[in-house]
């Protein structure tokens, strides 16, 4: 058995990654470290708690991280403060977890000579104009807009510096917007699904012409496993499933239609300051070098995944209801 330490494994993508790993790669013995912030939920892992080791702790805790890393073969680093709107209200936890936390992980893998895969985001590249024919590539210069994306960019730079200066055995992936089960109701898609389930209108920021490139969380995680197994040490891989959609026409209207509501049953709310206009990914390196193929690609790329996600939120009100009122109160205070 190989040992794998998953940071942030009680969050949205990290918990889906743990489930995906146990199902598809049973040769890994998994340990999760998670601080259980507002975004971490042990219920995400309740079905597999007897198959993993779970440590409640902070990635900024150097002694704890050093001890856990010493006892693993590979670290897959998901832990982060992840929500742009929160970073506009209070950037401090973003600087602490995303930068200092990643620094602690890097020092530990350096000390113990362990393999690291660092999970990052397309937001490090900034945004594209609506009519720009380009898509983000591994070589696109960094130009982050928000405190969240700036701290993720900082963490990527640290990883590259530790690879080059200290020979740390690491890879990086930059992925586009994920959707799927266990995603916190603060995020766009679960917020709209649960608003409709509570008989309120979805909330669209600004004009809604913003474009995001959506990927099902299982497709993100299959790519991460390929990079862990076959990726070139020191390299970066873009992960995207070519599902660029405007927030209004495609995503909100698709959700409304799948949930049996009129396509125009949504309201406009205040825009996000500094709101990135468009993300689009070119994942040809992942396809050509590692042979990755996303699975959620039928019916204009999102309908099956979105329907399964809607069904999951319908079937799991006990999971999302406890977070919902507090999240909406925060949004209301910000005019969203
Ligand atoms: P999330 O907010 O759902 O989960 C983050 C997890 O990290 C939570 O369980 C939280 O408790 C934990 N955590 C936070 N601070 C911690 C600390 N100091 N120590 C230990 N644990 C801590 O986030 P997510 O959407 O699952 O994102 C996971 C990773 O993927 C992040 O690095 C994010 O930048 C990246 N990413 C996310 C997306 C997306 O669409 N959500 C896309 C690309 C990349
Ligand atoms: O691109 C990858 C990034 O995707 C990740 O790095 C982040 O961790 C993740 O949160 C996500 O960032 P976004 O800011 O793109 O996602 P969010 O779900 O917050 O918003 C998606 C789009 O929807 C964005 O254009 C803002 C808009 N939006 C969001 C909310 C919550 C709305 O129109 N209405 C809303 O209620």
mmCIF file of N, CA, C and O in Angstrom, residues 50-126:
data_model
loop_
_atom_site.group_PDB
_atom_site.id
_atom_site.type_symbol
_atom_site.label_atom_id
_atom_site.label_comp_id
_atom_site.label_asym_id
_atom_site.label_seq_id
_atom_site.Cartn_x
_atom_site.Cartn_y
_atom_site.Cartn_z
ATOM 1 N N UNK A 50 -14.285 4.776 8.262
ATOM 2 C CA UNK A 50 -13.624 3.547 8.747
ATOM 3 C C UNK A 50 -12.499 3.100 7.807
ATOM 4 O O UNK A 50 -11.734 2.201 8.137
ATOM 5 N N UNK A 51 -12.387 3.747 6.637
ATOM 6 C CA UNK A 51 -11.353 3.328 5.663
ATOM 7 C C UNK A 51 -10.189 4.296 5.605
ATOM 8 O O UNK A 51 -9.212 4.058 4.886
ATOM 9 N N UNK A 52 -10.293 5.431 6.302
ATOM 10 C CA UNK A 52 -9.224 6.434 6.244
ATOM 11 C C UNK A 52 -8.830 6.848 7.659
ATOM 12 O O UNK A 52 -9.544 6.527 8.617
ATOM 13 N N UNK A 53 -7.707 7.571 7.744
ATOM 14 C CA UNK A 53 -7.381 8.213 9.025
ATOM 15 C C UNK A 53 -7.739 9.686 8.871
ATOM 16 O O UNK A 53 -7.409 10.303 7.846
ATOM 17 N N UNK A 54 -8.439 10.249 9.868
ATOM 18 C CA UNK A 54 -8.831 11.657 9.789
ATOM 19 C C UNK A 54 -8.157 12.441 10.911
ATOM 20 O O UNK A 54 -8.296 12.089 12.082
ATOM 21 N N UNK A 55 -7.420 13.491 10.543
ATOM 22 C CA UNK A 55 -6.741 14.328 11.538
ATOM 23 C C UNK A 55 -7.327 15.733 11.443
ATOM 24 O O UNK A 55 -7.294 16.351 10.373
ATOM 25 N N UNK A 56 -7.878 16.229 12.551
ATOM 26 C CA UNK A 56 -8.337 17.623 12.558
ATOM 27 C C UNK A 56 -7.134 18.487 12.888
ATOM 28 O O UNK A 56 -6.518 18.318 13.953
ATOM 29 N N UNK A 57 -6.761 19.387 11.987
ATOM 30 C CA UNK A 57 -5.579 20.215 12.247
ATOM 31 C C UNK A 57 -5.374 21.226 11.147
ATOM 32 O O UNK A 57 -6.020 21.188 10.099
ATOM 33 N N UNK A 58 -4.423 22.129 11.401
ATOM 34 C CA UNK A 58 -4.179 23.289 10.536
ATOM 35 C C UNK A 58 -2.907 23.050 9.722
ATOM 36 O O UNK A 58 -1.863 22.688 10.294
ATOM 37 N N UNK A 59 -2.960 23.287 8.421
ATOM 38 C CA UNK A 59 -1.745 23.103 7.615
ATOM 39 C C UNK A 59 -0.666 24.132 7.969
ATOM 40 O O UNK A 59 0.487 23.967 7.578
ATOM 41 N N UNK A 60 -1.031 25.180 8.703
ATOM 42 C CA UNK A 60 -0.014 26.153 9.137
ATOM 43 C C UNK A 60 0.755 25.663 10.363
ATOM 44 O O UNK A 60 1.742 26.302 10.763
ATOM 45 N N UNK A 61 0.326 24.547 10.951
ATOM 46 C CA UNK A 61 0.980 23.994 12.150
ATOM 47 C C UNK A 61 2.198 23.171 11.696
ATOM 48 O O UNK A 61 2.084 22.010 11.290
ATOM 49 N N UNK A 62 3.384 23.806 11.761
ATOM 50 C CA UNK A 62 4.595 23.214 11.170
ATOM 51 C C UNK A 62 4.918 21.848 11.774
ATOM 52 O O UNK A 62 5.270 20.904 11.050
ATOM 53 N N UNK A 63 4.776 21.727 13.088
ATOM 54 C CA UNK A 63 5.158 20.458 13.747
ATOM 55 C C UNK A 63 4.236 19.333 13.315
ATOM 56 O O UNK A 63 4.677 18.229 12.971
ATOM 57 N N UNK A 64 2.936 19.622 13.305
ATOM 58 C CA UNK A 64 1.951 18.609 12.899
ATOM 59 C C UNK A 64 2.178 18.195 11.440
ATOM 60 O O UNK A 64 2.196 16.999 11.106
ATOM 61 N N UNK A 65 2.373 19.186 10.575
ATOM 62 C CA UNK A 65 2.551 18.882 9.148
ATOM 63 C C UNK A 65 3.830 18.073 8.938
ATOM 64 O O UNK A 65 3.850 17.091 8.186
ATOM 65 N N UNK A 66 4.887 18.443 9.638
ATOM 66 C CA UNK A 66 6.145 17.709 9.486
ATOM 67 C C UNK A 66 5.949 16.229 9.867
ATOM 68 O O UNK A 66 6.413 15.339 9.166
ATOM 69 N N UNK A 67 5.237 16.008 10.963
ATOM 70 C CA UNK A 67 5.014 14.628 11.444
ATOM 71 C C UNK A 67 4.158 13.841 10.439
ATOM 72 O O UNK A 67 4.468 12.690 10.119
ATOM 73 N N UNK A 68 3.103 14.461 9.920
ATOM 74 C CA UNK A 68 2.226 13.741 8.985
ATOM 75 C C UNK A 68 2.946 13.469 7.658
ATOM 76 O O UNK A 68 2.807 12.394 7.069
ATOM 77 N N UNK A 69 3.725 14.436 7.202
ATOM 78 C CA UNK A 69 4.419 14.267 5.914
ATOM 79 C C UNK A 69 5.508 13.197 6.034
ATOM 80 O O UNK A 69 5.720 12.402 5.104
ATOM 81 N N UNK A 70 6.152 13.161 7.204
ATOM 82 C CA UNK A 70 7.195 12.138 7.411
ATOM 83 C C UNK A 70 6.624 10.735 7.217
ATOM 84 O O UNK A 70 7.312 9.819 6.772
ATOM 85 N N UNK A 71 5.333 10.568 7.497
ATOM 86 C CA UNK A 71 4.720 9.246 7.488
ATOM 87 C C UNK A 71 3.871 9.004 6.233
ATOM 88 O O UNK A 71 2.921 8.226 6.260
ATOM 89 N N UNK A 72 4.167 9.708 5.135
ATOM 90 C CA UNK A 72 3.386 9.469 3.909
ATOM 91 C C UNK A 72 4.316 9.327 2.720
ATOM 92 O O UNK A 72 5.520 9.619 2.813
ATOM 93 N N UNK A 73 3.773 8.875 1.579
ATOM 94 C CA UNK A 73 4.566 8.825 0.351
ATOM 95 C C UNK A 73 4.297 10.044 -0.520
ATOM 96 O O UNK A 73 5.185 10.537 -1.200
ATOM 97 N N UNK A 74 3.027 10.485 -0.516
ATOM 98 C CA UNK A 74 2.666 11.620 -1.374
ATOM 99 C C UNK A 74 1.666 12.517 -0.651
ATOM 100 O O UNK A 74 0.811 12.026 0.096
ATOM 101 N N UNK A 75 1.806 13.826 -0.881
ATOM 102 C CA UNK A 75 0.846 14.805 -0.349
ATOM 103 C C UNK A 75 0.059 15.365 -1.529
ATOM 104 O O UNK A 75 0.647 15.799 -2.528
ATOM 105 N N UNK A 76 -1.270 15.331 -1.424
ATOM 106 C CA UNK A 76 -2.115 15.997 -2.429
ATOM 107 C C UNK A 76 -2.772 17.166 -1.708
ATOM 108 O O UNK A 76 -3.558 16.975 -0.772
ATOM 109 N N UNK A 77 -2.409 18.371 -2.143
ATOM 110 C CA UNK A 77 -2.666 19.576 -1.340
ATOM 111 C C UNK A 77 -3.855 20.380 -1.881
ATOM 112 O O UNK A 77 -3.709 21.207 -2.787
ATOM 113 N N UNK A 78 -5.031 20.112 -1.291
ATOM 114 C CA UNK A 78 -6.252 20.848 -1.653
ATOM 115 C C UNK A 78 -6.567 21.981 -0.678
ATOM 116 O O UNK A 78 -7.316 22.900 -1.024
ATOM 117 N N UNK A 79 -6.109 21.894 0.573
ATOM 118 C CA UNK A 79 -6.578 22.822 1.618
ATOM 119 C C UNK A 79 -6.347 24.262 1.196
ATOM 120 O O UNK A 79 -5.250 24.640 0.770
ATOM 121 N N UNK A 80 -7.395 25.065 1.326
ATOM 122 C CA UNK A 80 -7.289 26.489 0.987
ATOM 123 C C UNK A 80 -8.537 27.197 1.473
ATOM 124 O O UNK A 80 -9.563 26.572 1.722
ATOM 125 N N UNK A 81 -8.433 28.511 1.616
ATOM 126 C CA UNK A 81 -9.628 29.351 1.631
ATOM 127 C C UNK A 81 -9.955 29.533 0.161
ATOM 128 O O UNK A 81 -9.095 29.942 -0.626
ATOM 129 N N UNK A 82 -11.208 29.239 -0.231
ATOM 130 C CA UNK A 82 -11.486 29.067 -1.663
ATOM 131 C C UNK A 82 -12.497 30.044 -2.267
ATOM 132 O O UNK A 82 -12.724 30.000 -3.472
ATOM 133 N N UNK A 83 -13.116 30.909 -1.442
ATOM 134 C CA UNK A 83 -14.235 31.674 -2.018
ATOM 135 C C UNK A 83 -13.906 33.154 -2.221
ATOM 136 O O UNK A 83 -13.653 33.894 -1.263
ATOM 137 N N UNK A 84 -13.969 33.598 -3.481
ATOM 138 C CA UNK A 84 -13.623 34.974 -3.841
ATOM 139 C C UNK A 84 -14.365 36.024 -3.024
ATOM 140 O O UNK A 84 -13.766 36.991 -2.556
ATOM 141 N N UNK A 85 -15.681 35.871 -2.871
ATOM 142 C CA UNK A 85 -16.451 36.896 -2.150
ATOM 143 C C UNK A 85 -15.941 37.047 -0.720
ATOM 144 O O UNK A 85 -15.858 38.166 -0.199
ATOM 145 N N UNK A 86 -15.598 35.926 -0.075
ATOM 146 C CA UNK A 86 -15.066 36.013 1.300
ATOM 147 C C UNK A 86 -13.725 36.734 1.319
ATOM 148 O O UNK A 86 -13.404 37.461 2.261
ATOM 149 N N UNK A 87 -12.928 36.535 0.266
ATOM 150 C CA UNK A 87 -11.597 37.162 0.245
ATOM 151 C C UNK A 87 -11.697 38.673 0.083
ATOM 152 O O UNK A 87 -10.787 39.409 0.443
ATOM 153 N N UNK A 88 -12.835 39.140 -0.454
ATOM 154 C CA UNK A 88 -13.021 40.587 -0.595
ATOM 155 C C UNK A 88 -13.425 41.202 0.742
ATOM 156 O O UNK A 88 -13.175 42.382 0.997
ATOM 157 N N UNK A 89 -14.020 40.392 1.605
ATOM 158 C CA UNK A 89 -14.447 40.902 2.919
ATOM 159 C C UNK A 89 -13.295 40.835 3.920
ATOM 160 O O UNK A 89 -13.053 41.762 4.667
ATOM 161 N N UNK A 90 -12.567 39.722 3.928
ATOM 162 C CA UNK A 90 -11.463 39.545 4.879
ATOM 163 C C UNK A 90 -10.362 38.692 4.243
ATOM 164 O O UNK A 90 -10.404 37.456 4.289
ATOM 165 N N UNK A 91 -9.356 39.337 3.661
ATOM 166 C CA UNK A 91 -8.314 38.570 2.962
ATOM 167 C C UNK A 91 -7.370 37.790 3.882
ATOM 168 O O UNK A 91 -6.680 36.888 3.422
ATOM 169 N N UNK A 92 -7.348 38.125 5.188
ATOM 170 C CA UNK A 92 -6.294 37.565 6.040
ATOM 171 C C UNK A 92 -6.224 36.026 6.029
ATOM 172 O O UNK A 92 -5.150 35.460 5.815
ATOM 173 N N UNK A 93 -7.351 35.324 6.248
ATOM 174 C CA UNK A 93 -7.244 33.851 6.263
ATOM 175 C C UNK A 93 -6.741 33.285 4.936
ATOM 176 O O UNK A 93 -6.167 32.189 4.907
ATOM 177 N N UNK A 94 -6.930 34.022 3.863
ATOM 178 C CA UNK A 94 -6.460 33.574 2.541
ATOM 179 C C UNK A 94 -4.940 33.629 2.487
ATOM 180 O O UNK A 94 -4.285 32.714 1.999
ATOM 181 N N UNK A 95 -4.386 34.750 3.016
ATOM 182 C CA UNK A 95 -2.924 34.886 3.047
ATOM 183 C C UNK A 95 -2.341 33.795 3.955
ATOM 184 O O UNK A 95 -1.368 33.122 3.593
ATOM 185 N N UNK A 96 -2.981 33.600 5.084
ATOM 186 C CA UNK A 96 -2.444 32.651 6.061
ATOM 187 C C UNK A 96 -2.481 31.220 5.514
ATOM 188 O O UNK A 96 -1.450 30.548 5.415
ATOM 189 N N UNK A 97 -3.665 30.754 5.151
ATOM 190 C CA UNK A 97 -3.776 29.338 4.732
ATOM 191 C C UNK A 97 -3.140 29.103 3.371
ATOM 192 O O UNK A 97 -2.373 28.148 3.185
ATOM 193 N N UNK A 98 -3.446 29.956 2.408
ATOM 194 C CA UNK A 98 -3.019 29.649 1.033
ATOM 195 C C UNK A 98 -1.519 29.873 0.835
ATOM 196 O O UNK A 98 -0.885 29.143 0.065
ATOM 197 N N UNK A 99 -0.957 30.831 1.567
ATOM 198 C CA UNK A 99 0.479 31.095 1.384
ATOM 199 C C UNK A 99 1.304 30.440 2.499
ATOM 200 O O UNK A 99 2.161 29.596 2.222
ATOM 201 N N UNK A 100 1.032 30.809 3.755
ATOM 202 C CA UNK A 100 1.831 30.209 4.848
ATOM 203 C C UNK A 100 1.591 28.696 4.901
ATOM 204 O O UNK A 100 2.536 27.913 5.077
ATOM 205 N N UNK A 101 0.332 28.280 4.741
ATOM 206 C CA UNK A 101 0.024 26.837 4.783
ATOM 207 C C UNK A 101 0.786 26.080 3.704
ATOM 208 O O UNK A 101 1.372 25.015 3.962
ATOM 209 N N UNK A 102 0.811 26.619 2.491
ATOM 210 C CA UNK A 102 1.534 25.946 1.400
ATOM 211 C C UNK A 102 3.043 25.938 1.686
ATOM 212 O O UNK A 102 3.730 24.937 1.417
ATOM 213 N N UNK A 103 3.534 27.034 2.282
ATOM 214 C CA UNK A 103 4.954 27.081 2.684
ATOM 215 C C UNK A 103 5.281 25.949 3.679
ATOM 216 O O UNK A 103 6.307 25.264 3.557
ATOM 217 N N UNK A 104 4.383 25.727 4.644
ATOM 218 C CA UNK A 104 4.617 24.646 5.630
ATOM 219 C C UNK A 104 4.672 23.284 4.941
ATOM 220 O O UNK A 104 5.502 22.431 5.263
ATOM 221 N N UNK A 105 3.762 23.069 4.006
ATOM 222 C CA UNK A 105 3.737 21.789 3.272
ATOM 223 C C UNK A 105 5.047 21.629 2.492
ATOM 224 O O UNK A 105 5.660 20.559 2.479
ATOM 225 N N UNK A 106 5.472 22.715 1.840
ATOM 226 C CA UNK A 106 6.696 22.636 1.031
ATOM 227 C C UNK A 106 7.917 22.334 1.886
ATOM 228 O O UNK A 106 8.778 21.530 1.503
ATOM 229 N N UNK A 107 8.010 22.978 3.046
ATOM 230 C CA UNK A 107 9.152 22.707 3.924
ATOM 231 C C UNK A 107 9.155 21.251 4.384
ATOM 232 O O UNK A 107 10.207 20.610 4.446
ATOM 233 N N UNK A 108 7.966 20.722 4.666
ATOM 234 C CA UNK A 108 7.897 19.332 5.139
ATOM 235 C C UNK A 108 8.254 18.351 4.018
ATOM 236 O O UNK A 108 9.019 17.396 4.245
ATOM 237 N N UNK A 109 7.754 18.569 2.802
ATOM 238 C CA UNK A 109 8.108 17.627 1.728
ATOM 239 C C UNK A 109 9.591 17.764 1.366
ATOM 240 O O UNK A 109 10.241 16.790 1.006
ATOM 241 N N UNK A 110 10.125 18.972 1.526
ATOM 242 C CA UNK A 110 11.571 19.163 1.293
ATOM 243 C C UNK A 110 12.391 18.393 2.338
ATOM 244 O O UNK A 110 13.310 17.652 1.999
ATOM 245 N N UNK A 111 11.997 18.550 3.609
ATOM 246 C CA UNK A 111 12.751 17.875 4.689
ATOM 247 C C UNK A 111 12.741 16.366 4.538
ATOM 248 O O UNK A 111 13.720 15.699 4.844
ATOM 249 N N UNK A 112 11.599 15.822 4.081
ATOM 250 C CA UNK A 112 11.452 14.366 4.073
ATOM 251 C C UNK A 112 11.545 13.756 2.679
ATOM 252 O O UNK A 112 11.362 12.545 2.535
ATOM 253 N N UNK A 113 11.799 14.583 1.666
ATOM 254 C CA UNK A 113 11.961 14.063 0.299
ATOM 255 C C UNK A 113 10.709 13.388 -0.225
ATOM 256 O O UNK A 113 10.787 12.344 -0.888
ATOM 257 N N UNK A 114 9.542 13.986 0.031
ATOM 258 C CA UNK A 114 8.289 13.355 -0.392
ATOM 259 C C UNK A 114 7.704 14.042 -1.625
ATOM 260 O O UNK A 114 7.968 15.215 -1.891
ATOM 261 N N UNK A 115 6.903 13.293 -2.354
ATOM 262 C CA UNK A 115 6.236 13.783 -3.582
ATOM 263 C C UNK A 115 5.044 14.660 -3.182
ATOM 264 O O UNK A 115 4.308 14.344 -2.245
ATOM 265 N N UNK A 116 4.843 15.770 -3.961
ATOM 266 C CA UNK A 116 3.728 16.692 -3.700
ATOM 267 C C UNK A 116 2.963 16.946 -4.998
ATOM 268 O O UNK A 116 3.567 17.154 -6.050
ATOM 269 N N UNK A 117 1.626 16.922 -4.896
ATOM 270 C CA UNK A 117 0.836 17.500 -5.991
ATOM 271 C C UNK A 117 0.048 18.673 -5.428
ATOM 272 O O UNK A 117 -0.728 18.510 -4.476
ATOM 273 N N UNK A 118 0.241 19.841 -6.039
ATOM 274 C CA UNK A 118 -0.378 21.082 -5.564
ATOM 275 C C UNK A 118 -1.580 21.417 -6.443
ATOM 276 O O UNK A 118 -1.452 21.528 -7.668
ATOM 277 N N UNK A 119 -2.735 21.607 -5.786
ATOM 278 C CA UNK A 119 -3.982 21.900 -6.517
ATOM 279 C C UNK A 119 -4.149 23.408 -6.627
ATOM 280 O O UNK A 119 -4.219 24.103 -5.608
ATOM 281 N N UNK A 120 -4.235 23.912 -7.861
ATOM 282 C CA UNK A 120 -4.465 25.340 -8.023
ATOM 283 C C UNK A 120 -5.600 25.599 -9.026
ATOM 284 O O UNK A 120 -6.328 24.690 -9.406
ATOM 285 N N UNK A 121 -5.714 26.857 -9.400
ATOM 286 C CA UNK A 121 -6.914 27.326 -10.099
ATOM 287 C C UNK A 121 -6.575 28.105 -11.365
ATOM 288 O O UNK A 121 -5.482 28.680 -11.472
ATOM 289 N N UNK A 122 -7.544 28.177 -12.278
ATOM 290 C CA UNK A 122 -7.355 28.985 -13.488
ATOM 291 C C UNK A 122 -7.321 30.480 -13.167
ATOM 292 O O UNK A 122 -6.869 31.287 -13.983
ATOM 293 N N UNK A 123 -7.812 30.843 -11.979
ATOM 294 C CA UNK A 123 -7.926 32.277 -11.660
ATOM 295 C C UNK A 123 -6.575 32.970 -11.532
ATOM 296 O O UNK A 123 -6.513 34.194 -11.521
ATOM 297 N N UNK A 124 -5.503 32.191 -11.412
ATOM 298 C CA UNK A 124 -4.176 32.813 -11.321
ATOM 299 C C UNK A 124 -3.837 33.588 -12.593
ATOM 300 O O UNK A 124 -3.005 34.488 -12.584
ATOM 301 N N UNK A 125 -4.504 33.238 -13.707
ATOM 302 C CA UNK A 125 -4.185 33.877 -14.990
ATOM 303 C C UNK A 125 -4.954 35.172 -15.217
ATOM 304 O O UNK A 125 -4.787 35.813 -16.259
ATOM 305 N N UNK A 126 -5.850 35.544 -14.294
ATOM 306 C CA UNK A 126 -6.684 36.724 -14.512
ATOM 307 C C UNK A 126 -7.888 36.361 -15.363
ATOM 308 O O UNK A 126 -8.430 35.268 -15.213
#
